[in-house]
Short mmCIF file of C-alpha atoms and ligand atoms in Angstrom, two decimals:
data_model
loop_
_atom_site.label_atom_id
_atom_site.label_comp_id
_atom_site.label_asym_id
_atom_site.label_seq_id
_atom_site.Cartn_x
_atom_site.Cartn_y
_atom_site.Cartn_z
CA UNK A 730 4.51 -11.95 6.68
CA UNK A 731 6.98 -9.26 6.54
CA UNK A 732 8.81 -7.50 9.27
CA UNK A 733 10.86 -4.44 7.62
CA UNK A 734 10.28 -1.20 8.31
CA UNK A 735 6.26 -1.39 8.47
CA UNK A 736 5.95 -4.44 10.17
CA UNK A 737 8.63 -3.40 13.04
CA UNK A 738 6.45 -0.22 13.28
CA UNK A 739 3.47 -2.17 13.59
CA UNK A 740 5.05 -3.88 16.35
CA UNK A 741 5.98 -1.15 18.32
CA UNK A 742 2.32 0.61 18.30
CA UNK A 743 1.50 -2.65 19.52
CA UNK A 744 3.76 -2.56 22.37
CA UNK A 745 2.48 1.06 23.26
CA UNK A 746 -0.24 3.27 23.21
CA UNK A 747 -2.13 1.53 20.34
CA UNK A 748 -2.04 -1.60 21.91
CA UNK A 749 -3.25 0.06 25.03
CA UNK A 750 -6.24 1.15 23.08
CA UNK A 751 -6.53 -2.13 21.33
CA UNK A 752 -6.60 -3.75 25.38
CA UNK A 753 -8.84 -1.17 26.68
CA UNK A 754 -11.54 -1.96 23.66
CA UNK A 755 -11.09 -5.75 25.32
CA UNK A 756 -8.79 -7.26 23.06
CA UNK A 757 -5.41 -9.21 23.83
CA UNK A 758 -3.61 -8.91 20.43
CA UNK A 759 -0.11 -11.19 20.47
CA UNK A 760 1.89 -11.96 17.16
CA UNK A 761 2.11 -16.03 17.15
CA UNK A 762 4.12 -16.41 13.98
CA UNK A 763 6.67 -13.90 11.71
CA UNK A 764 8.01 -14.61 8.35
CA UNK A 765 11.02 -12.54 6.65
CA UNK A 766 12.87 -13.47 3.64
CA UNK A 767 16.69 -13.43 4.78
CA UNK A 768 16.41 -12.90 8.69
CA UNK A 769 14.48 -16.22 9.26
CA UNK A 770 11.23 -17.09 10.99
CA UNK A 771 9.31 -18.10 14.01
CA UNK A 772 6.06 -19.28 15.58
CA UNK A 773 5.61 -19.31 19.33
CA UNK A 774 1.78 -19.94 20.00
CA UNK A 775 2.55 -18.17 23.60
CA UNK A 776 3.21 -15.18 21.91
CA UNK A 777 6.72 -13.99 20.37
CA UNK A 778 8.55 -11.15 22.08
CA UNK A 779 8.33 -8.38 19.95
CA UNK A 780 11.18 -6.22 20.91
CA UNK A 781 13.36 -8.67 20.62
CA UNK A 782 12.49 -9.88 17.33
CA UNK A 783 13.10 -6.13 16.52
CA UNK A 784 16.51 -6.48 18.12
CA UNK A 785 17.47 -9.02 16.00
CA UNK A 786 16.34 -8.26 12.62
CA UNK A 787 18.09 -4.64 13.27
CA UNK A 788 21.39 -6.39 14.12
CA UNK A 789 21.20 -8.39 11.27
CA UNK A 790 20.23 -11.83 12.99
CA UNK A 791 17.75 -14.61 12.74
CA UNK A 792 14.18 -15.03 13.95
CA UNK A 793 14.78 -18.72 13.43
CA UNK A 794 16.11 -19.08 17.00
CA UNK A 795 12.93 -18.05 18.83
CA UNK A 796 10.99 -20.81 16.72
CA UNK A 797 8.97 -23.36 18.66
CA UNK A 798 7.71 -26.37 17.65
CA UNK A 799 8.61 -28.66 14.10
CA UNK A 800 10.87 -26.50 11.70
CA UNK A 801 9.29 -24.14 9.32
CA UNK A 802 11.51 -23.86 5.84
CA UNK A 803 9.47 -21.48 3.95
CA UNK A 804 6.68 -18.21 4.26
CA UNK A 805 3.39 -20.48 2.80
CA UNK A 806 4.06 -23.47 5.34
CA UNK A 807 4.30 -20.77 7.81
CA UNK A 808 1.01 -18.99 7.11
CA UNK A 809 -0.54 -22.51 6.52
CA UNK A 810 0.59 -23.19 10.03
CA UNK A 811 0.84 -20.54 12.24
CA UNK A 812 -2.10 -20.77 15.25
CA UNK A 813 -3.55 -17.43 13.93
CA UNK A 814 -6.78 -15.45 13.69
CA UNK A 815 -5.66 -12.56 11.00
CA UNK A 816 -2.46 -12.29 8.71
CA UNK A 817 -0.45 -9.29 7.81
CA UNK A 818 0.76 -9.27 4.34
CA UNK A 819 3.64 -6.96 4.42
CA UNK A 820 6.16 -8.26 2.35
CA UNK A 821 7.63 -6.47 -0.60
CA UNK A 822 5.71 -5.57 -4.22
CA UNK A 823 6.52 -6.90 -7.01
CA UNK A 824 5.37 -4.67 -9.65
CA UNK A 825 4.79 -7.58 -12.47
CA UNK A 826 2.67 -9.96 -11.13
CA UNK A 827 2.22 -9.33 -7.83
CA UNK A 828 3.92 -12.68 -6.39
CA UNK A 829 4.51 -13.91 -3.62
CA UNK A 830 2.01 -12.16 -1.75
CA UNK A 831 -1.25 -12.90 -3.60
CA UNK A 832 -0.57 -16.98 -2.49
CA UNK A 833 0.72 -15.44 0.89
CA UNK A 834 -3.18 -14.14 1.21
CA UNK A 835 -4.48 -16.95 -0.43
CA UNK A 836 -3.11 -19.29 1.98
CA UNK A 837 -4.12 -17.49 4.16
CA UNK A 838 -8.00 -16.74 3.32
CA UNK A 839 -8.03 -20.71 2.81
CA UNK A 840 -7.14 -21.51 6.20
CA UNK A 841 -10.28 -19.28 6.97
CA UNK A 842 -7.79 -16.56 8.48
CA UNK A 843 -8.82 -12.51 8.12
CA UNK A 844 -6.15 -10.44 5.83
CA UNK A 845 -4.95 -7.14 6.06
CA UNK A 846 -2.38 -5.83 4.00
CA UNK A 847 -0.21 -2.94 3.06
CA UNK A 848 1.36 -4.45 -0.10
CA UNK A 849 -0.45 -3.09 -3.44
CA UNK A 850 0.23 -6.27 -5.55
CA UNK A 851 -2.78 -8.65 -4.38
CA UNK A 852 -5.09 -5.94 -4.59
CA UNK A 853 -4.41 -4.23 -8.12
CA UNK A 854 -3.57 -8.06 -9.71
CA UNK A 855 -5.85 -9.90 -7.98
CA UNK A 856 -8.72 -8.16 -5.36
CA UNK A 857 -11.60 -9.53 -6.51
CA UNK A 858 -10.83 -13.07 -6.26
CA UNK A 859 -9.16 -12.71 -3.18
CA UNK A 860 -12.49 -10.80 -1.96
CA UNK A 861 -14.31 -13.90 -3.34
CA UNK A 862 -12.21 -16.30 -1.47
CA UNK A 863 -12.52 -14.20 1.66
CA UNK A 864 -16.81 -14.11 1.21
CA UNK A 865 -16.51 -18.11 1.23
CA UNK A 866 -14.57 -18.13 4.36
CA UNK A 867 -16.49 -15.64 6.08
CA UNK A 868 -13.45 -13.66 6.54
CA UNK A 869 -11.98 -10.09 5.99
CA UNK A 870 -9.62 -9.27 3.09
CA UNK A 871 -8.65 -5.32 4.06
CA UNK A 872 -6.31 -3.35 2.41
CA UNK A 873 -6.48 0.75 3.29
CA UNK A 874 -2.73 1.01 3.75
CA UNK A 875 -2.22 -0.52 -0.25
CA UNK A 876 -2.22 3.47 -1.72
CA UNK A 877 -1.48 7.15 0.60
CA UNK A 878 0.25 5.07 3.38
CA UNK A 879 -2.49 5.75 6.35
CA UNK A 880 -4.92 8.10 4.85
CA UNK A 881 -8.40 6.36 4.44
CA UNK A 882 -8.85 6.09 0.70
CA UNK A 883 -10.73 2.69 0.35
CA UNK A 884 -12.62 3.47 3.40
CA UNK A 885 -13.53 6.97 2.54
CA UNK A 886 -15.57 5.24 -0.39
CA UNK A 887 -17.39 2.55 1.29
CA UNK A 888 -17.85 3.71 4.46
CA UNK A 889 -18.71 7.68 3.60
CA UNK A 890 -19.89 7.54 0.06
CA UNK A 891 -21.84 4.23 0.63
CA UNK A 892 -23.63 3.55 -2.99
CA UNK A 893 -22.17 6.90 -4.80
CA UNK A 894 -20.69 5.87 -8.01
CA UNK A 895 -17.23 6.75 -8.45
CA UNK A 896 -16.81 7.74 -12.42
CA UNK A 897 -13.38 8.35 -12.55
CA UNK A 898 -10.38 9.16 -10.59
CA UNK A 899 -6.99 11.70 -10.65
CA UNK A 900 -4.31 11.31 -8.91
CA UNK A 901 -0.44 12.03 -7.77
CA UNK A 902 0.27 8.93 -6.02
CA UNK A 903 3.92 8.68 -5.76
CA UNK A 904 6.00 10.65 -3.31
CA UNK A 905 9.21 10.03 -4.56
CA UNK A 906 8.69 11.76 -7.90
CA UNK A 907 6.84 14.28 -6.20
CA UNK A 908 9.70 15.68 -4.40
CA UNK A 909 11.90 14.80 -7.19
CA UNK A 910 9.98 17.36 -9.53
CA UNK A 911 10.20 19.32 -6.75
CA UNK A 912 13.71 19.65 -5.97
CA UNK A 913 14.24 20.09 -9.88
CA UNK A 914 11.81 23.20 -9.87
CA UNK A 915 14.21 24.98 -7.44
CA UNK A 916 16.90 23.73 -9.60
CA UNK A 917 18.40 21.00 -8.01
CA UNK A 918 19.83 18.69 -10.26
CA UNK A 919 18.03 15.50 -11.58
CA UNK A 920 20.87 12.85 -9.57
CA UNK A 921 21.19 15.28 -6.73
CA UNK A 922 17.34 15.36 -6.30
CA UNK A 923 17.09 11.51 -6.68
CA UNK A 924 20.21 11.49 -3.77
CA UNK A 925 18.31 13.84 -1.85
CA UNK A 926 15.01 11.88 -2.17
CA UNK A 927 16.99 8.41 -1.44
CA UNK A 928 18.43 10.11 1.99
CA UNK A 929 14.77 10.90 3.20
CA UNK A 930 14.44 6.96 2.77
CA UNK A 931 11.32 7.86 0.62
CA UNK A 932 12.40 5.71 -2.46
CA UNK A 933 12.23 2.26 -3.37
CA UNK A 934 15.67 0.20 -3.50
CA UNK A 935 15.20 0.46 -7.28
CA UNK A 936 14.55 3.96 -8.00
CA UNK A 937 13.67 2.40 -11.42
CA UNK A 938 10.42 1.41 -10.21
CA UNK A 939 9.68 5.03 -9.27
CA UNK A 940 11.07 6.73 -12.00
CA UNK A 941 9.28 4.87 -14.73
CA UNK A 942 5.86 4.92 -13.04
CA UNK A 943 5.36 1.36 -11.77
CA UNK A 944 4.65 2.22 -8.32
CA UNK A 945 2.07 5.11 -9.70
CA UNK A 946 0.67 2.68 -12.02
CA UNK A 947 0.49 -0.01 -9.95
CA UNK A 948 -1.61 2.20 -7.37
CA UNK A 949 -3.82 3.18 -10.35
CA UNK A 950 -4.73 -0.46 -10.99
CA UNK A 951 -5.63 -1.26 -6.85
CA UNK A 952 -7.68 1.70 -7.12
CA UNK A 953 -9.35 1.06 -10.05
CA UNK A 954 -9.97 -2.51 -8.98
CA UNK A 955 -11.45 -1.17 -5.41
CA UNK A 956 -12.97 1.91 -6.68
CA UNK A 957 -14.10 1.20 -10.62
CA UNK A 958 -14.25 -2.73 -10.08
CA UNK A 959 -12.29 -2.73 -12.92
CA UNK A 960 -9.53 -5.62 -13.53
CA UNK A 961 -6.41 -3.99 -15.30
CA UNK A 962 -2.83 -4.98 -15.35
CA UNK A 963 -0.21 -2.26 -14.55
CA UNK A 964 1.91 -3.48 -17.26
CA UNK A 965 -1.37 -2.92 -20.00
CA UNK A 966 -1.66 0.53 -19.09
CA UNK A 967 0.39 3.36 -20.93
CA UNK A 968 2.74 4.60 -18.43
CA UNK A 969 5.85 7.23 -18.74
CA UNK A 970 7.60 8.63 -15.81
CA UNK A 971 9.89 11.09 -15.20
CA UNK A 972 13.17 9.57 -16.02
CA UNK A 973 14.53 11.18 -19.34
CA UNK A 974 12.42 14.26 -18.38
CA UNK A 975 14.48 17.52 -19.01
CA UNK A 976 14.69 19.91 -15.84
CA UNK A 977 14.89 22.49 -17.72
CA UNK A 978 11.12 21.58 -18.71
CA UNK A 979 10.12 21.60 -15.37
CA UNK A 980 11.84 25.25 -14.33
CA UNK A 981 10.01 26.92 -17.25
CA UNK A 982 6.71 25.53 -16.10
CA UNK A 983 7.37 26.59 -12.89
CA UNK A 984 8.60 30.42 -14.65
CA UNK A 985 4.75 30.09 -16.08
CA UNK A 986 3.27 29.78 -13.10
CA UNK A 987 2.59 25.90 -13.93
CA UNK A 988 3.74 22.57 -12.70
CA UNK A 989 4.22 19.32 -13.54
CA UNK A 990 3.53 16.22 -11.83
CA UNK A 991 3.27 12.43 -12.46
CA UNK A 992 -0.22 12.06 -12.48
CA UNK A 993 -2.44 8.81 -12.80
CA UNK A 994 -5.64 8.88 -14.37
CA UNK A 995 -8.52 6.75 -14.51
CA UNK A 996 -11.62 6.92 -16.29
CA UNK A 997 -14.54 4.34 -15.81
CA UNK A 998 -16.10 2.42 -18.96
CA UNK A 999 -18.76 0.44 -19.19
CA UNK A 1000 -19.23 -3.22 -18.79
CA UNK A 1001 -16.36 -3.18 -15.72
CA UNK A 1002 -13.86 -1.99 -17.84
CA UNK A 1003 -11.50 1.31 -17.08
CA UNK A 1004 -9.14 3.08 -18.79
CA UNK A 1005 -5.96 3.73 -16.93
CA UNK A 1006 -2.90 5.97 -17.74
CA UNK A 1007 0.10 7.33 -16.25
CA UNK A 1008 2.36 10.06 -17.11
CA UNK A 1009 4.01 13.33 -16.24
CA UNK A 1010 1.15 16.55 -16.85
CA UNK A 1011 1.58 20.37 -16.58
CA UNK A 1012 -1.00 21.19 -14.46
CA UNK A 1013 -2.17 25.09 -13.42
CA UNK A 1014 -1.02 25.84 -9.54
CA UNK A 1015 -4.63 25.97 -8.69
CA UNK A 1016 -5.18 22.61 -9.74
CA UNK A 1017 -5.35 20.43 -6.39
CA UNK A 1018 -3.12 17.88 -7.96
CA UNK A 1019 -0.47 20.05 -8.26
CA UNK A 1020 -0.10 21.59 -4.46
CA UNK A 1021 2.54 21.14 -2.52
CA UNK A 1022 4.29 20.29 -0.41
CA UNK A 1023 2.75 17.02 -0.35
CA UNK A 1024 3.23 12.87 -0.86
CA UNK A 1025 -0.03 12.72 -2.27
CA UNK A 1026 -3.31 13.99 -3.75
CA UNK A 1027 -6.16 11.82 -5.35
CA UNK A 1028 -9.48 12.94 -6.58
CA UNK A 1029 -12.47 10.82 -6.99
CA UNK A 1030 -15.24 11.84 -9.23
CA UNK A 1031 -18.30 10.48 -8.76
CA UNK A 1032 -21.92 10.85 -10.30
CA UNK A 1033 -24.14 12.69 -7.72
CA UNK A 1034 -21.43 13.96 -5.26
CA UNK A 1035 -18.88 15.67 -7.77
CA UNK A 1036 -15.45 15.55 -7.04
CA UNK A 1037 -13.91 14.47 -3.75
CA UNK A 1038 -10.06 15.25 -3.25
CA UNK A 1039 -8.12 13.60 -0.50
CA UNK A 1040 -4.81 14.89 0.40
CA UNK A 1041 -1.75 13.19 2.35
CA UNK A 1042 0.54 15.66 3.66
CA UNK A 1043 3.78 13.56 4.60
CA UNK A 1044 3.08 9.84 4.01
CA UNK A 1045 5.47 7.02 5.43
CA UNK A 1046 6.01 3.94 8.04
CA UNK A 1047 4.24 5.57 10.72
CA UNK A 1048 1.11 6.00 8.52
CA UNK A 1049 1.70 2.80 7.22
CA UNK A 1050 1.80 1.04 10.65
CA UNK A 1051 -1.38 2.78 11.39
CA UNK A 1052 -3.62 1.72 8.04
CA UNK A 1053 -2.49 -2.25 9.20
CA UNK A 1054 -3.59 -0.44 12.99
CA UNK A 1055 -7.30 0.92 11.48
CA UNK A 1056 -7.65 -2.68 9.40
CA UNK A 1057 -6.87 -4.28 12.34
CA UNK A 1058 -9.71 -2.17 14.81
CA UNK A 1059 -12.08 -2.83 11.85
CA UNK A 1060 -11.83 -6.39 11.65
CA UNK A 1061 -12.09 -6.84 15.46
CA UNK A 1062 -14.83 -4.63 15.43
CA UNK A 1063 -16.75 -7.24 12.76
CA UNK A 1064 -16.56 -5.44 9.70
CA UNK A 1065 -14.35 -7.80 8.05
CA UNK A 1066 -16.55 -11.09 9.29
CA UNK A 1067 -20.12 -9.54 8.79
CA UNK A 1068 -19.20 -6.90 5.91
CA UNK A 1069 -16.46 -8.38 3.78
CA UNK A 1070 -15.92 -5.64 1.33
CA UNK A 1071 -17.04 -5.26 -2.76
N1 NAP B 1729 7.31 1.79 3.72
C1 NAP B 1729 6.17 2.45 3.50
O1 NAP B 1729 6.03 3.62 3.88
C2 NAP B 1729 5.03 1.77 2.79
C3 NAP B 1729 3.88 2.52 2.48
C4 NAP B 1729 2.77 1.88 1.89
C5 NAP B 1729 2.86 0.55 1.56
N2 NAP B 1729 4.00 -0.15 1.83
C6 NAP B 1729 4.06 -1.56 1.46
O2 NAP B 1729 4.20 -2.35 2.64
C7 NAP B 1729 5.00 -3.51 2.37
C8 NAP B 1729 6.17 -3.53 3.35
O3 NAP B 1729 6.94 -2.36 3.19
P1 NAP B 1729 8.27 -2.15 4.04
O4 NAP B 1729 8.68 -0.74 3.82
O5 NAP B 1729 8.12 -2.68 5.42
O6 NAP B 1729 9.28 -3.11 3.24
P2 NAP B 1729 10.70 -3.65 3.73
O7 NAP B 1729 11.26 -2.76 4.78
O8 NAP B 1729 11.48 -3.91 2.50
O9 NAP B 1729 10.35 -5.05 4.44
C9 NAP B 1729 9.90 -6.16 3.73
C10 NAP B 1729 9.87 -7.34 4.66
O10 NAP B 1729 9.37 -8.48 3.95
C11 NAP B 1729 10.28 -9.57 4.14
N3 NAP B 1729 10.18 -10.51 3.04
C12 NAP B 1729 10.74 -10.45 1.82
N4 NAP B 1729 10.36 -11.53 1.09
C13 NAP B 1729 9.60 -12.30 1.89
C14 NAP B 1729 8.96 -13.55 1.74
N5 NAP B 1729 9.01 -14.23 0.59
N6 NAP B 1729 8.27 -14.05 2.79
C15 NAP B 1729 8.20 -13.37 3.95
N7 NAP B 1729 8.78 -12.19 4.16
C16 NAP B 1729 9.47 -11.66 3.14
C17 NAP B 1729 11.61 -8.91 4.29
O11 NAP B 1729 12.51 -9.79 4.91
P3 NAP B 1729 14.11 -9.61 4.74
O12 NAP B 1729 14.42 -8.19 5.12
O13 NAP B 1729 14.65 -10.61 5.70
O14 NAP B 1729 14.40 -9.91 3.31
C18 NAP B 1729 11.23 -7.74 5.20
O15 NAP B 1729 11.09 -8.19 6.53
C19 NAP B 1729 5.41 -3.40 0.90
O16 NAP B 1729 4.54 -4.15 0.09
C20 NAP B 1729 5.26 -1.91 0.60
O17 NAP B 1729 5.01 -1.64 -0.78
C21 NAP B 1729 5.07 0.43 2.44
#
């Protein structure tokens, strides 16, 4: 469900050496069905050609053509139909509530079909009764590539830090700001830097959602959900970004030997509650949260273990491609059936 930029990267490591490896570990792994929003769909149980499907989607074309079978008018009657084992949700966020994707999985999970997604919405708004629903079926419901892209994040926790409780949690989590603040510490203007930033293809199509801290706080709450198994709505948690803030600010930091960062915070309470914030912080250079170059740095503080930092140098598709990749190997491998996470 989805086939943008991750989901055509997903493809191609399929077509390569990661579907090599994937074949060589015994498995024949064939996409039956794809959904997009404006370049059609199709289900082929044979198998649909994925380079092709690229081909079109690139030119601007329709998927609709390689269809088999009865038409299919819209994404749910797809994923209720497609002859499938596992679903990819990798359709775009939307930062308020998290729709469509949460009844993509649903659908899904009902059909008593494995998930694995890269979209942050179902997990921060609604992960533990979509990790319910998935228990039920006796099916998987993963989600590494949700927050840092390809660096293991959710899996560092459960599957190295098995039983350590995770108090709290610090983190710069989106790149675009990141290299924003950046730019505007060597003096680059504040549109220039956004220009700059939108050229790398690093920001969303709405830079608003950047700016103002949704993605950041969005992140937060799928953490916090995963991590604290606390339930919080990004829009209930107080959340500035960096639009508005004044460059000069952010040059005499830097004159200090300081620098500031959007940084989201997370502290656990009691009772499965959390307390979440997001906004821009001054932080000393020595702080790990404030090194750099990098897309992304998150610290996990725990009770017995102290603090853990995790650090994504440059995050992106590729990375991306590979989280749905590692889900993927996991599920195959059983995880998802016998362990369904929480
Ligand atoms: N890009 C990254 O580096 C990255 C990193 C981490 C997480 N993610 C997450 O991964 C997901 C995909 O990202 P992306 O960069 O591939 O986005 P993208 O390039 O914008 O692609 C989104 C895809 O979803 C399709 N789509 C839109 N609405 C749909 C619907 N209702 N049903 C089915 N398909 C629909 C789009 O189709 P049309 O183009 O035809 O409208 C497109 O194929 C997002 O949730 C994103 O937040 C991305």
């Amino acid at each position: 469900v989805g086939f943008g930029s991750v989901g055509r990267r997903f493809s191609e490591l399929l077509g390569g050496a990661y579907g090599r490896r994937l074949r060589s570990a015994g498995w024949r792994v064939s996409v039956t069905a794809i959904a997009t929003g404006r370049h059609g769909m199709a289900i082929d149980p044979r198998g649909l050609p994925l380079a092709r499907c690229r081909r079109l989607v690139e030119a601007g074309g329709s998927l609709t053509s390689l269809h088999q079978g009865p038409p299919v008018s819209h994404t749910l009657e797809l994923v209720r139909r497609a002859p499938a084992d596992v679903v990819l949700e990798i359709s775009p966020l939307e930062p308020r509530s998290g729709q469509p994707a949460i009844r993509h999985v649903r659908a899904a999970l009902e059909r008593g079909l494995s998930v694995i997604t890269a979209n942050k919405g179902p997990v921060a708004f609604a992960r533990a009764r979509l990790l319910a629903l998935a228990r039920r079926r006796g099916v998987g419901f993963l989600h590494e590539g949700a927050v840092m892209d390809g660096i293991p994040v959710f899996n560092l926790v459960e599957r190295c830090l098995p039983g350590a409780r995770v108090t709290g949690f610090r983190g710069v989590l989106n790149a675009t700001t990141t290299r924003i603040l950046a730019c505007l510490e060597a003096g680059v203007g504040a549109e220039q830097a956004l220009r700059e930033v939108q050229a790398a293809g690093i920001a969303e199509a709405d830079p608003g959602f950047d700016l103002d801290g949704w993605d950041a706080a969005v992140k937060a709450c799928a953490l916090a959900a995963a991590l604290l198994g606390a339930r919080v709505r990004p829009d209930a948690i107080p959340r500035r970004g960096i639009r508005g803030l004044d460059p000069e600010r952010v040059v005499a930091a830097r004159r200090r030997g300081r620098r500031i960062r959007l940084v989201a915070e997370a502290r656990r309470r009691e009772r499965g509650r959390a307390e979440l914030r997001v906004g821009p912080r001054e932080l000393p250079l020595d702080d790990v949260l404030a090194s750099a170059p990098s897309d992304g740095v998150l610290v996990l503080e725990t009770d017995l273990v102290g603090d853990v930092a995790i650090w994504q140098g440059r995050g992106g598709v590729d990375q991306t491609a590979y989280a749905l990749f590692s889900d993927l190997m996991a599920l195959l491998a059983g995880d998802g059936r016998r362990f369904p996470r929480g």
